[in-house]
mmCIF file of C-alpha atoms in Angstrom:
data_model
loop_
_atom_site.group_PDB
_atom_site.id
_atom_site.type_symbol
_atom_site.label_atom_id
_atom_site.label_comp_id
_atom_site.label_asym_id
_atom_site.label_seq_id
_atom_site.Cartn_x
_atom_site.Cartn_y
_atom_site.Cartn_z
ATOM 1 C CA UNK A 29 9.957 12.907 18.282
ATOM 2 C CA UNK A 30 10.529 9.975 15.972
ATOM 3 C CA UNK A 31 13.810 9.148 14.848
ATOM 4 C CA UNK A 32 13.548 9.807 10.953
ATOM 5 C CA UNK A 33 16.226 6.882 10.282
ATOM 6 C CA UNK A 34 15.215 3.396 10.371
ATOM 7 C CA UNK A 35 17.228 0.384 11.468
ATOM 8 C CA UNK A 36 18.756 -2.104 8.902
ATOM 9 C CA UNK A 37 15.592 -4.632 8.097
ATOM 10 C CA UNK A 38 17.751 -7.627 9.713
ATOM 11 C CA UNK A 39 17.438 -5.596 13.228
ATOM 12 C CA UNK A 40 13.913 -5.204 13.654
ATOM 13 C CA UNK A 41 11.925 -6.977 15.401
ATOM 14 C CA UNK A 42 8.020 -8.222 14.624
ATOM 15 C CA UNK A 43 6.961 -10.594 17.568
ATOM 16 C CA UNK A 44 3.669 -10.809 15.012
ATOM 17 C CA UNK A 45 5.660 -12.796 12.546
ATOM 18 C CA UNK A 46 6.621 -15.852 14.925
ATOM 19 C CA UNK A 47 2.688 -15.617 16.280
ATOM 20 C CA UNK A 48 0.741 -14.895 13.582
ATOM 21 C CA UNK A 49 -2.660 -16.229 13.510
ATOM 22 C CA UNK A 50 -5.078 -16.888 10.848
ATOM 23 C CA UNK A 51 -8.223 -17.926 13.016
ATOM 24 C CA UNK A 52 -10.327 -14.687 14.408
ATOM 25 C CA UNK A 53 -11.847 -12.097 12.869
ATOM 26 C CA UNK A 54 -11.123 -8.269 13.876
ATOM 27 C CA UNK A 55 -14.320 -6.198 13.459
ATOM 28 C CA UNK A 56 -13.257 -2.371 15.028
ATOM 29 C CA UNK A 57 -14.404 0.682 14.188
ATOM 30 C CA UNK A 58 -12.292 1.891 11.207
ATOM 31 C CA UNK A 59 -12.673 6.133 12.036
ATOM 32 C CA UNK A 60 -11.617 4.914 16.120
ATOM 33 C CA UNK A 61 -8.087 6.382 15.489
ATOM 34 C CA UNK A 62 -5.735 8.950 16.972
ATOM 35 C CA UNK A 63 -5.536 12.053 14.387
ATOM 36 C CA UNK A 64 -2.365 13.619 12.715
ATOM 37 C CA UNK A 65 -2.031 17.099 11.352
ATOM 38 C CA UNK A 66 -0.697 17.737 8.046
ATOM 39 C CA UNK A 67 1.459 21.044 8.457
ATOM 40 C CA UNK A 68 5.521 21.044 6.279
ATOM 41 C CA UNK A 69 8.091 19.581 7.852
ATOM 42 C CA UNK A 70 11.775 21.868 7.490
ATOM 43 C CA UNK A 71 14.713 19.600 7.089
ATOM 44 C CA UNK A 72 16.958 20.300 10.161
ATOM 45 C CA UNK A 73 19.952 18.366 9.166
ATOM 46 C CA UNK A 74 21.619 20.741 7.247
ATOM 47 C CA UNK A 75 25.302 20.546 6.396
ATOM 48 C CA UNK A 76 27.461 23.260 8.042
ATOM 49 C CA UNK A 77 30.528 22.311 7.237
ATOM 50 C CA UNK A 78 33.130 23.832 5.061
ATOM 51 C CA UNK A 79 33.173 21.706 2.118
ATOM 52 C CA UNK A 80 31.812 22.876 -1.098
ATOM 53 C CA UNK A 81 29.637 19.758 -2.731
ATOM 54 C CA UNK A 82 27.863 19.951 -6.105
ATOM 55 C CA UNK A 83 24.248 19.311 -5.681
ATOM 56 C CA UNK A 84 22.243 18.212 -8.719
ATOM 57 C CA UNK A 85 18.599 19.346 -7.892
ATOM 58 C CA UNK A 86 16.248 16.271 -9.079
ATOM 59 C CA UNK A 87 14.345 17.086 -11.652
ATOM 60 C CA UNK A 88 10.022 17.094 -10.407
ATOM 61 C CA UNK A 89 8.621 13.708 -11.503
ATOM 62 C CA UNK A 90 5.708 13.664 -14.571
ATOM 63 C CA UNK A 91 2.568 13.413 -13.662
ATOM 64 C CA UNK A 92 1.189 9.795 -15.671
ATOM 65 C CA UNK A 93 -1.902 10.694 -17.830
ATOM 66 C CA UNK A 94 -4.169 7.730 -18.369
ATOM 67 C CA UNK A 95 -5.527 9.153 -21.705
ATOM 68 C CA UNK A 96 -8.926 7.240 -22.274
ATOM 69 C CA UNK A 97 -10.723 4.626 -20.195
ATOM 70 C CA UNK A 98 -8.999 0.934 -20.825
ATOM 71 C CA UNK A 99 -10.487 -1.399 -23.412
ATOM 72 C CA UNK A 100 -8.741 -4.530 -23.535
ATOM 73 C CA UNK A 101 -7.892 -7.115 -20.419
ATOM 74 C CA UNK A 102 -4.123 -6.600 -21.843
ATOM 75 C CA UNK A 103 -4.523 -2.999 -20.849
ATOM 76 C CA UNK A 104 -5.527 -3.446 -17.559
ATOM 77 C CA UNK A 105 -2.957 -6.010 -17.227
ATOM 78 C CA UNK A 106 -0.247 -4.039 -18.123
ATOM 79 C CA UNK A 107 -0.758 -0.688 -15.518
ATOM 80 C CA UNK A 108 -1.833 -3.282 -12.771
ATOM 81 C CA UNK A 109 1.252 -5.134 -12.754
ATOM 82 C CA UNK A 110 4.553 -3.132 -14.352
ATOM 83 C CA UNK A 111 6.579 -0.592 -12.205
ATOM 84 C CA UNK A 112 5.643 3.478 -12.625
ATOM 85 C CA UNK A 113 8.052 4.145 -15.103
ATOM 86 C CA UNK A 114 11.011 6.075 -14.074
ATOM 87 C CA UNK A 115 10.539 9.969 -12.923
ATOM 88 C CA UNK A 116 6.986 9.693 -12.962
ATOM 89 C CA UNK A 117 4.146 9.863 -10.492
ATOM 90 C CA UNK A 118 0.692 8.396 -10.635
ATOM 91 C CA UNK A 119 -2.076 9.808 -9.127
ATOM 92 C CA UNK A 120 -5.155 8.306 -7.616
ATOM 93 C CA UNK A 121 -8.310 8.639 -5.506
ATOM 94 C CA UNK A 122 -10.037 5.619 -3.431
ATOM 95 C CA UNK A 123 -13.504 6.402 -2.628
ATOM 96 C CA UNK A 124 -14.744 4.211 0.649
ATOM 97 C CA UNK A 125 -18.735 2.866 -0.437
ATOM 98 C CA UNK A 126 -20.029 1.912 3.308
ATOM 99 C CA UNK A 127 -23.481 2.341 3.665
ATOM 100 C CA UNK A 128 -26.360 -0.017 4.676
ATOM 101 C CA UNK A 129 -25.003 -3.521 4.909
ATOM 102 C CA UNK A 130 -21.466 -2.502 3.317
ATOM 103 C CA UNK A 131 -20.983 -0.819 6.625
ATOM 104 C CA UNK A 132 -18.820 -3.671 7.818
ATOM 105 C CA UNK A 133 -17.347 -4.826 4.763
ATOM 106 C CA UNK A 134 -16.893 -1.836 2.358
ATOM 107 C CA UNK A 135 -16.125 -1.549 -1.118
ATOM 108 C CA UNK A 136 -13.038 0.610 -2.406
ATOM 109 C CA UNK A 137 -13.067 2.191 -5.685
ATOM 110 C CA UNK A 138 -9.576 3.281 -6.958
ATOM 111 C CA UNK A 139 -9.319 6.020 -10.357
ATOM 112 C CA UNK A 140 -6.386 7.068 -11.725
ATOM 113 C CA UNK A 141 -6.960 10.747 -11.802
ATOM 114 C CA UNK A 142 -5.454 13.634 -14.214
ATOM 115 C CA UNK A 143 -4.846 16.750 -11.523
ATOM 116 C CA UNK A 144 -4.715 19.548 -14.382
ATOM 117 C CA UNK A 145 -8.288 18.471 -15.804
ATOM 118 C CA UNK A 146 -10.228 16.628 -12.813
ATOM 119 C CA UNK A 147 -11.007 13.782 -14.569
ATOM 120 C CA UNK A 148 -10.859 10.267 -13.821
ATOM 121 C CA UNK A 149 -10.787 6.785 -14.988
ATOM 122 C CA UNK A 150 -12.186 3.713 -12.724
ATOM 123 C CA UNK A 151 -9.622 1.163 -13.142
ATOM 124 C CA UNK A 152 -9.735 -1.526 -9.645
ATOM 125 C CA UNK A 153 -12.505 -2.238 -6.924
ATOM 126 C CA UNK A 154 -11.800 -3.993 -3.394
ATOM 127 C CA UNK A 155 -13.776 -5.362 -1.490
ATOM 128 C CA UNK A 156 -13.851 -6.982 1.972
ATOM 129 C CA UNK A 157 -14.646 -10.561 2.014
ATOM 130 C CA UNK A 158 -17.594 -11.578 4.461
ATOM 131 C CA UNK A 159 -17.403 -14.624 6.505
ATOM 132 C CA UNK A 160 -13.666 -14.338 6.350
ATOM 133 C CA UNK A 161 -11.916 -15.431 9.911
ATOM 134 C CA UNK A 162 -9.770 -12.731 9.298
ATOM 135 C CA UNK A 163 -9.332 -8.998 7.034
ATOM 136 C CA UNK A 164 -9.370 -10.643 3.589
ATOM 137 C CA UNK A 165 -9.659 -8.070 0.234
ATOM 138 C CA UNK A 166 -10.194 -9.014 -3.143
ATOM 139 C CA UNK A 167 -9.161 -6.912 -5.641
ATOM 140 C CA UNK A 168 -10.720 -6.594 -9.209
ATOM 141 C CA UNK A 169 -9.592 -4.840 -12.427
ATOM 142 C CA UNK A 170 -12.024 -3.048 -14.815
ATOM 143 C CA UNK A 171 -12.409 -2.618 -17.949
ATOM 144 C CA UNK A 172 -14.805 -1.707 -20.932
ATOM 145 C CA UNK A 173 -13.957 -2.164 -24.886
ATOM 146 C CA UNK A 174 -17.009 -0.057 -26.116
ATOM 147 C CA UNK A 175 -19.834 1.913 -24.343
ATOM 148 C CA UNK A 176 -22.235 -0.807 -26.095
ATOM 149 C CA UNK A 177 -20.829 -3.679 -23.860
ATOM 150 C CA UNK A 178 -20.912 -4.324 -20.214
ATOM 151 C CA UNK A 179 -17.899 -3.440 -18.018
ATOM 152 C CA UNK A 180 -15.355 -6.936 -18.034
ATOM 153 C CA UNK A 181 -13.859 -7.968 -14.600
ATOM 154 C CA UNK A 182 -10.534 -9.727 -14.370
ATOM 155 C CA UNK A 183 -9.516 -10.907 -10.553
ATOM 156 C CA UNK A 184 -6.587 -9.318 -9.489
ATOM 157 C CA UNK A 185 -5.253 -10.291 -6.390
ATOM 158 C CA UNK A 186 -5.768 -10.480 -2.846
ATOM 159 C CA UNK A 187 -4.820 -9.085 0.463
ATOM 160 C CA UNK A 188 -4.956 -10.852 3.452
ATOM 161 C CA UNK A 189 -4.068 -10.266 7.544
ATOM 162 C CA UNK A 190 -3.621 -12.020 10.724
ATOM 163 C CA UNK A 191 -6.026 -11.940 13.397
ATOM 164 C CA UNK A 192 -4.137 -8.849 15.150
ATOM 165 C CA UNK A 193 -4.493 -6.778 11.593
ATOM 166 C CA UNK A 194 -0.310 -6.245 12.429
ATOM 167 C CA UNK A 195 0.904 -8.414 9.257
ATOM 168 C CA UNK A 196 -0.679 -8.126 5.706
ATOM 169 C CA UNK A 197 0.784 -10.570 2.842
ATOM 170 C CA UNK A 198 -0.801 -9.458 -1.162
ATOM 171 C CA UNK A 199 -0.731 -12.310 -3.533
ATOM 172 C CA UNK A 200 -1.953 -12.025 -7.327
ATOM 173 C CA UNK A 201 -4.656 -14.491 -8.759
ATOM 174 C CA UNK A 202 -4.398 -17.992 -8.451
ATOM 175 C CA UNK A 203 -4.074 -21.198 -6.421
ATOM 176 C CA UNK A 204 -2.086 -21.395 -3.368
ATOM 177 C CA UNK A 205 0.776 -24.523 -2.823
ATOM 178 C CA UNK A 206 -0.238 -24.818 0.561
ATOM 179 C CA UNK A 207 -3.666 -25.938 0.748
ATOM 180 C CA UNK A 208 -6.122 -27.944 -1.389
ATOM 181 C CA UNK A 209 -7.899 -25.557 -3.808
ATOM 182 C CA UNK A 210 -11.702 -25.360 -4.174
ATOM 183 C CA UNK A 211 -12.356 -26.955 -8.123
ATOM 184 C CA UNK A 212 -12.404 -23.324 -9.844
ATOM 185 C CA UNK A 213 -9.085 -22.652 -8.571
ATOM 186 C CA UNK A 214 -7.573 -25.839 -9.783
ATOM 187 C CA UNK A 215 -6.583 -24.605 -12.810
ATOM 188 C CA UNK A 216 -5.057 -21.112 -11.945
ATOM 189 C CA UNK A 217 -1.291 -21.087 -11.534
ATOM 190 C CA UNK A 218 0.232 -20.837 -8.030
ATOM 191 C CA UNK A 219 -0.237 -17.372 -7.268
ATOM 192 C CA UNK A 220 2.337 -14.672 -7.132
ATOM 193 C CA UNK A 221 3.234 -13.029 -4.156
ATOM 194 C CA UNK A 222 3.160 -9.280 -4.582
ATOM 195 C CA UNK A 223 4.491 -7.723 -1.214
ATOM 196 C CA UNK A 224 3.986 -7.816 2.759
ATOM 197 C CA UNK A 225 3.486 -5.085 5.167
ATOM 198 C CA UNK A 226 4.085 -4.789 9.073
ATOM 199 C CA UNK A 227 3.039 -2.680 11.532
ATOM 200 C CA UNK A 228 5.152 -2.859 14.560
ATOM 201 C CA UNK A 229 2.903 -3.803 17.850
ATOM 202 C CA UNK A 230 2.401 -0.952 20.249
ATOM 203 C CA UNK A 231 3.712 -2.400 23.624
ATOM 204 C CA UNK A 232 3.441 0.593 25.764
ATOM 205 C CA UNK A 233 0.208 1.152 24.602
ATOM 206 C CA UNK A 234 0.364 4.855 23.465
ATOM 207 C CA UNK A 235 -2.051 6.371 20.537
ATOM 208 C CA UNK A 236 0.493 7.799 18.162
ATOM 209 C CA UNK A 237 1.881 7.144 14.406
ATOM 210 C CA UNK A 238 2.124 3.538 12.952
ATOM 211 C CA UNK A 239 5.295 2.241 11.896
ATOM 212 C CA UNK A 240 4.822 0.374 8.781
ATOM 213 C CA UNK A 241 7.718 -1.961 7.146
ATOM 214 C CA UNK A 242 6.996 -3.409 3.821
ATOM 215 C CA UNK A 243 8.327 -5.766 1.876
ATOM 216 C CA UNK A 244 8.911 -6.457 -2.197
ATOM 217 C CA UNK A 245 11.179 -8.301 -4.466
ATOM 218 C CA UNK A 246 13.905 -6.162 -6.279
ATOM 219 C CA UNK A 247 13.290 -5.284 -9.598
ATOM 220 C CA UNK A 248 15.552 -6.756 -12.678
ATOM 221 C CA UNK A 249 18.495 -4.611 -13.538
ATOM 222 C CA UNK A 250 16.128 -3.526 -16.531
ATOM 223 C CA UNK A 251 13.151 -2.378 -14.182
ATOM 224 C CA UNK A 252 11.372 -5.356 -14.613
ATOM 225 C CA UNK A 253 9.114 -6.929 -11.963
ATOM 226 C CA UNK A 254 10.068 -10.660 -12.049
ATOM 227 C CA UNK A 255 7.066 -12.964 -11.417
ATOM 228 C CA UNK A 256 8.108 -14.324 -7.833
ATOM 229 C CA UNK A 257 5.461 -17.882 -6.864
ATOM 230 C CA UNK A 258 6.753 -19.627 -3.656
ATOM 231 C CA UNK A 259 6.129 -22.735 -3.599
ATOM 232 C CA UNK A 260 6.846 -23.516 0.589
ATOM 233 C CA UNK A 261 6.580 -21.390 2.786
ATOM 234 C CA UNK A 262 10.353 -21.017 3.518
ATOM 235 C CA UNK A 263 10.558 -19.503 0.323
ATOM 236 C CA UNK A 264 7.594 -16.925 0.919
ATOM 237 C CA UNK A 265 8.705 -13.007 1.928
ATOM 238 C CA UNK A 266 8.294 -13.111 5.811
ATOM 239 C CA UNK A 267 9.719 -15.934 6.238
ATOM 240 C CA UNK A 268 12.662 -14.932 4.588
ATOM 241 C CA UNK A 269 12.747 -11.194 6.417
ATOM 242 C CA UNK A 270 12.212 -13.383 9.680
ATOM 243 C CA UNK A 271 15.600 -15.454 9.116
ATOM 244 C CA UNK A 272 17.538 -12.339 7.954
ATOM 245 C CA UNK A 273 17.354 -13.965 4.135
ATOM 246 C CA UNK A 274 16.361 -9.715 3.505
ATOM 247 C CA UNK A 275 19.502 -8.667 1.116
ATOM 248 C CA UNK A 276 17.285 -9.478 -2.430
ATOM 249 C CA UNK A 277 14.785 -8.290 -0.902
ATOM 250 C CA UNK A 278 13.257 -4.421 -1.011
ATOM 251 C CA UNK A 279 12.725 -3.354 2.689
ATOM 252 C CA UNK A 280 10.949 0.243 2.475
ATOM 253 C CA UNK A 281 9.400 1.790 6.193
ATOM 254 C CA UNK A 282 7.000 4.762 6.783
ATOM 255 C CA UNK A 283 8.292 8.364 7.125
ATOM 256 C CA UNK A 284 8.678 9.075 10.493
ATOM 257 C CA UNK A 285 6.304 12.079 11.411
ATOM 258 C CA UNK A 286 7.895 14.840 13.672
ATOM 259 C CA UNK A 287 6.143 16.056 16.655
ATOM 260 C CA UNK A 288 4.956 19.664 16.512
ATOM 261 C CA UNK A 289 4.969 21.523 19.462
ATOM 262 C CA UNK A 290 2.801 24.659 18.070
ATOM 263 C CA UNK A 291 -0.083 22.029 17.095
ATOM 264 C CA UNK A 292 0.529 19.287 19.689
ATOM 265 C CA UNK A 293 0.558 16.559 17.206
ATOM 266 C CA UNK A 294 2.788 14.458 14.855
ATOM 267 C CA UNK A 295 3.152 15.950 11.136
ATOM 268 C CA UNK A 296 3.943 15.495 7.685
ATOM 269 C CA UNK A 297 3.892 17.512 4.397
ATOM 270 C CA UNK A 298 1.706 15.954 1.585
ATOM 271 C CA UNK A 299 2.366 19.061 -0.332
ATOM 272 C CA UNK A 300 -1.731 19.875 -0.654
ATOM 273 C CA UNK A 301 -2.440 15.832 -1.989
ATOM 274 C CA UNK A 302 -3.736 15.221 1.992
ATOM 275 C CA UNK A 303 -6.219 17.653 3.603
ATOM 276 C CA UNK A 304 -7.392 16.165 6.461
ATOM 277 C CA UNK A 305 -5.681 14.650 9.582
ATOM 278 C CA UNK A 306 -6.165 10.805 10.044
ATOM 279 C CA UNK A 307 -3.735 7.699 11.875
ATOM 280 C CA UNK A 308 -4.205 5.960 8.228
ATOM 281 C CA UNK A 309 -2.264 9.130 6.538
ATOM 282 C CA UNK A 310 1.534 7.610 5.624
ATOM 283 C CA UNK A 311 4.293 8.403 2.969
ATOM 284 C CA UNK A 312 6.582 5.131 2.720
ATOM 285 C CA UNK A 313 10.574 5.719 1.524
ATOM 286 C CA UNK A 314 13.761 3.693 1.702
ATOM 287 C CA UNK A 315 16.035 4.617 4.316
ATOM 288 C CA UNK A 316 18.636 5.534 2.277
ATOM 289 C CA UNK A 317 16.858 7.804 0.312
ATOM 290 C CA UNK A 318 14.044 9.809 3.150
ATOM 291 C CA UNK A 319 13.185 12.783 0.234
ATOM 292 C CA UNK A 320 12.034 9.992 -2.291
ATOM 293 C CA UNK A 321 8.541 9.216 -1.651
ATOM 294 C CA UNK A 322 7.685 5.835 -2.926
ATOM 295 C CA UNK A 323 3.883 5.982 -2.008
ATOM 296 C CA UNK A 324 2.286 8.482 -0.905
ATOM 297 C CA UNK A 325 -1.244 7.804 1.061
ATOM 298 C CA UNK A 326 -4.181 9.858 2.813
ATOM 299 C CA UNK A 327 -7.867 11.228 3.690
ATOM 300 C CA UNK A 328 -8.813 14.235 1.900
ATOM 301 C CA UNK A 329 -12.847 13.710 2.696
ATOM 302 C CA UNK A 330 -14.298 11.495 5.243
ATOM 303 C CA UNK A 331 -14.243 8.600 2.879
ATOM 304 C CA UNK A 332 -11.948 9.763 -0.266
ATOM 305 C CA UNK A 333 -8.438 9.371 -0.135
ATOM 306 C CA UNK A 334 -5.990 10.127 -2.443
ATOM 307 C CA UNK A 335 -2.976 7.579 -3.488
ATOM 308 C CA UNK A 336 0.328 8.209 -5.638
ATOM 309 C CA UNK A 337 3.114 5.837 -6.622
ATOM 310 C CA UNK A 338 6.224 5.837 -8.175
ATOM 311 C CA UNK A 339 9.016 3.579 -9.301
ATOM 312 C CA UNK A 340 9.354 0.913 -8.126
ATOM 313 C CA UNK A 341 5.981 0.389 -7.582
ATOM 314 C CA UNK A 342 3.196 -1.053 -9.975
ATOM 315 C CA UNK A 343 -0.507 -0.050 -9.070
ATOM 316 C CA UNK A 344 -1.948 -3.233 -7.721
ATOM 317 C CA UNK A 345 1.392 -2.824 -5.082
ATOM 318 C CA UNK A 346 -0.134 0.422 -3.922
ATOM 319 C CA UNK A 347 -3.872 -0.027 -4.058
ATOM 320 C CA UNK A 348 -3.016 -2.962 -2.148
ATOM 321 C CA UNK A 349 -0.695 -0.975 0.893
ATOM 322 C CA UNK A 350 -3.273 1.471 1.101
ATOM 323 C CA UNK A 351 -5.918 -0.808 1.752
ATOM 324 C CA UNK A 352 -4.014 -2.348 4.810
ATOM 325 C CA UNK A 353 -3.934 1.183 6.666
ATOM 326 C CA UNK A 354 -8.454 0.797 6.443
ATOM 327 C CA UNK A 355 -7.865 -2.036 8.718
ATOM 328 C CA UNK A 356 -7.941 -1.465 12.567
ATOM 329 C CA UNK A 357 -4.838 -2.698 14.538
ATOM 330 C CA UNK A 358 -5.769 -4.608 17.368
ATOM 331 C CA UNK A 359 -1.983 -4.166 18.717
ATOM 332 C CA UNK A 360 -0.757 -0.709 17.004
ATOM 333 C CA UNK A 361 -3.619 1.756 18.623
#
């Protein structure tokens, strides 16, 4: 069984990071995967001793309502990029579009969804880049001002791998400082990076749970996201992690699943969001905090998934973690 607590950031170790290449593409089957069960875990680190404490039970989070479809670029602006507010979930549902020639390169559909009513709002679409050397996503943002007008498309960001599929880095719109821009791009800003994520290599070999580390900038003292554009590469978020530069950063890791001996398999408890087993299911926390669930990921068809966030997250943060665990790992499985 997994150990549920998680080293301090500057201790682990990602041979990927020193090695990470950006030259070969990665083209695996993405339903080849080792399945997990999804049964409740009960805590077993319960305090026996003698000392009374005063717990404060936390109070459930709101679920967010997104009230009408979004009209205005602004709109879709604004939930993309600011934090869930505080004591408040967001629900979603990615739907995987994969037939005829998307087969390879898939589309991804992401709705905020209302759970008391069913309904659902189409706010972002990925989509896998073709001819790419290696996993590259673009993310889009829609929105519609009337139902006389066409849908408008705003570019979002990106997400992009290493040949492996063991490091993902997710970068908004724009230019990047380290290469020369094709003529459209010229007049973007430098883009802002959004997050990383890691998945530790699988030396031994064994089928089993990922273990996913991600990466973010702390928030402002006010819950603000602060725009964050490297401009060198020493500046960017692995590099920093690699060098131990991690204390202003936010260093969150996968909850650990425990094995099961009844069902022979590694579990977790979605509480009913996740129906079916997959390797892609994950919930990601902070280690000093294993109850909160920052993001919450998994299958509940054979392509629909459901997604939900919370602070500190915005939604273009978790569209864009979830779309990492689609990609096969050459060196996790």
């Amino acid at each position: 069984m997994n150990d549920m607590t998680q080293p301090d950031a500057h201790q682990i170790v990602h041979p990927q990071l020193s090695t990470e290449s950006f030259s070969n593409p990665t083209s695996l089957d993405e339903d080849e995967e080792e399945e997990l069960t999804e049964v409740p875990i009960v805590p077993t680190d319960l305090d026996t001793s003698s000392q009374t404490v005063r717990v404060t039970r936390p109070v459930p989070p709101i679920d967010f309502v997104l009230q009408r479809p979004l009209t205005t670029e602004k709109e879709l602006l604004d939930i993309a990029f600011r934090p869930a507010a505080l004591n408040t979930r967001v629900t979603c549902r990615i739907h995987r579009c994969r037939d005829g020639l998307d087969k390879l390169y898939p589309q991804y559909h992401l709705f905020i969804e209302h759970l008391e009513t069913g309904e659902i709002h189409h706010v972002m679409t990925a989509r896998k880049k073709r001819k790419s050397n290696t996993s590259y996503y673009t993310i889009t943002g829609i929105y519609r001002e009337n139902q006389s007008v066409p849908e408008g498309y705003v570019e979002l960001g990106k997400v992009r791998s290493n040949f492996l599929g063991t490091t993902f880095v997710i970068y908004s719109h724009g230019k990047s400082p380290l290469k020369r821009e094709i003529a459209t791009k010229k007049d973007l800003p430098i883009r802002e990076e959004l997050g990383a994520v890691l998945y530790d290599p699988n030396i031994l070999g064994f089928k089993g749970p990922r273990k996913m580390t991600i990466l973010m900038h702390t928030l402002t003292r006010d819950g603000k996201r602060p725009e964050y554009r490297p401009a060198k590469e020493s500046e960017m978020l692995l590099s920093k992690y690699r060098d131990g530069g991690a204390r202003d950063l936010l260093v969150l890791h996968n909850k650990s699943p425990q094995w099961n001996e009844e069902t022979q398999s590694f579990v977790l408890n979605f509480n009913g969001r996740v129906t079916q087993a997959s390797v892609k299911n994950f919930q990601i926390v902070h280690d000093n905090d294993l109850d909160y669930i920052v993001m919450q990921f998994g299958r509940v068809e054979r392509d629909s998934f459901t997604m939900d966030y919370k602070y500190p997250m915005c939604l273009l943060q978790a569209f864009s973690i979830a779309l990492t665990s689609f990609d096969a790992k050459l060196a996790c499985e």
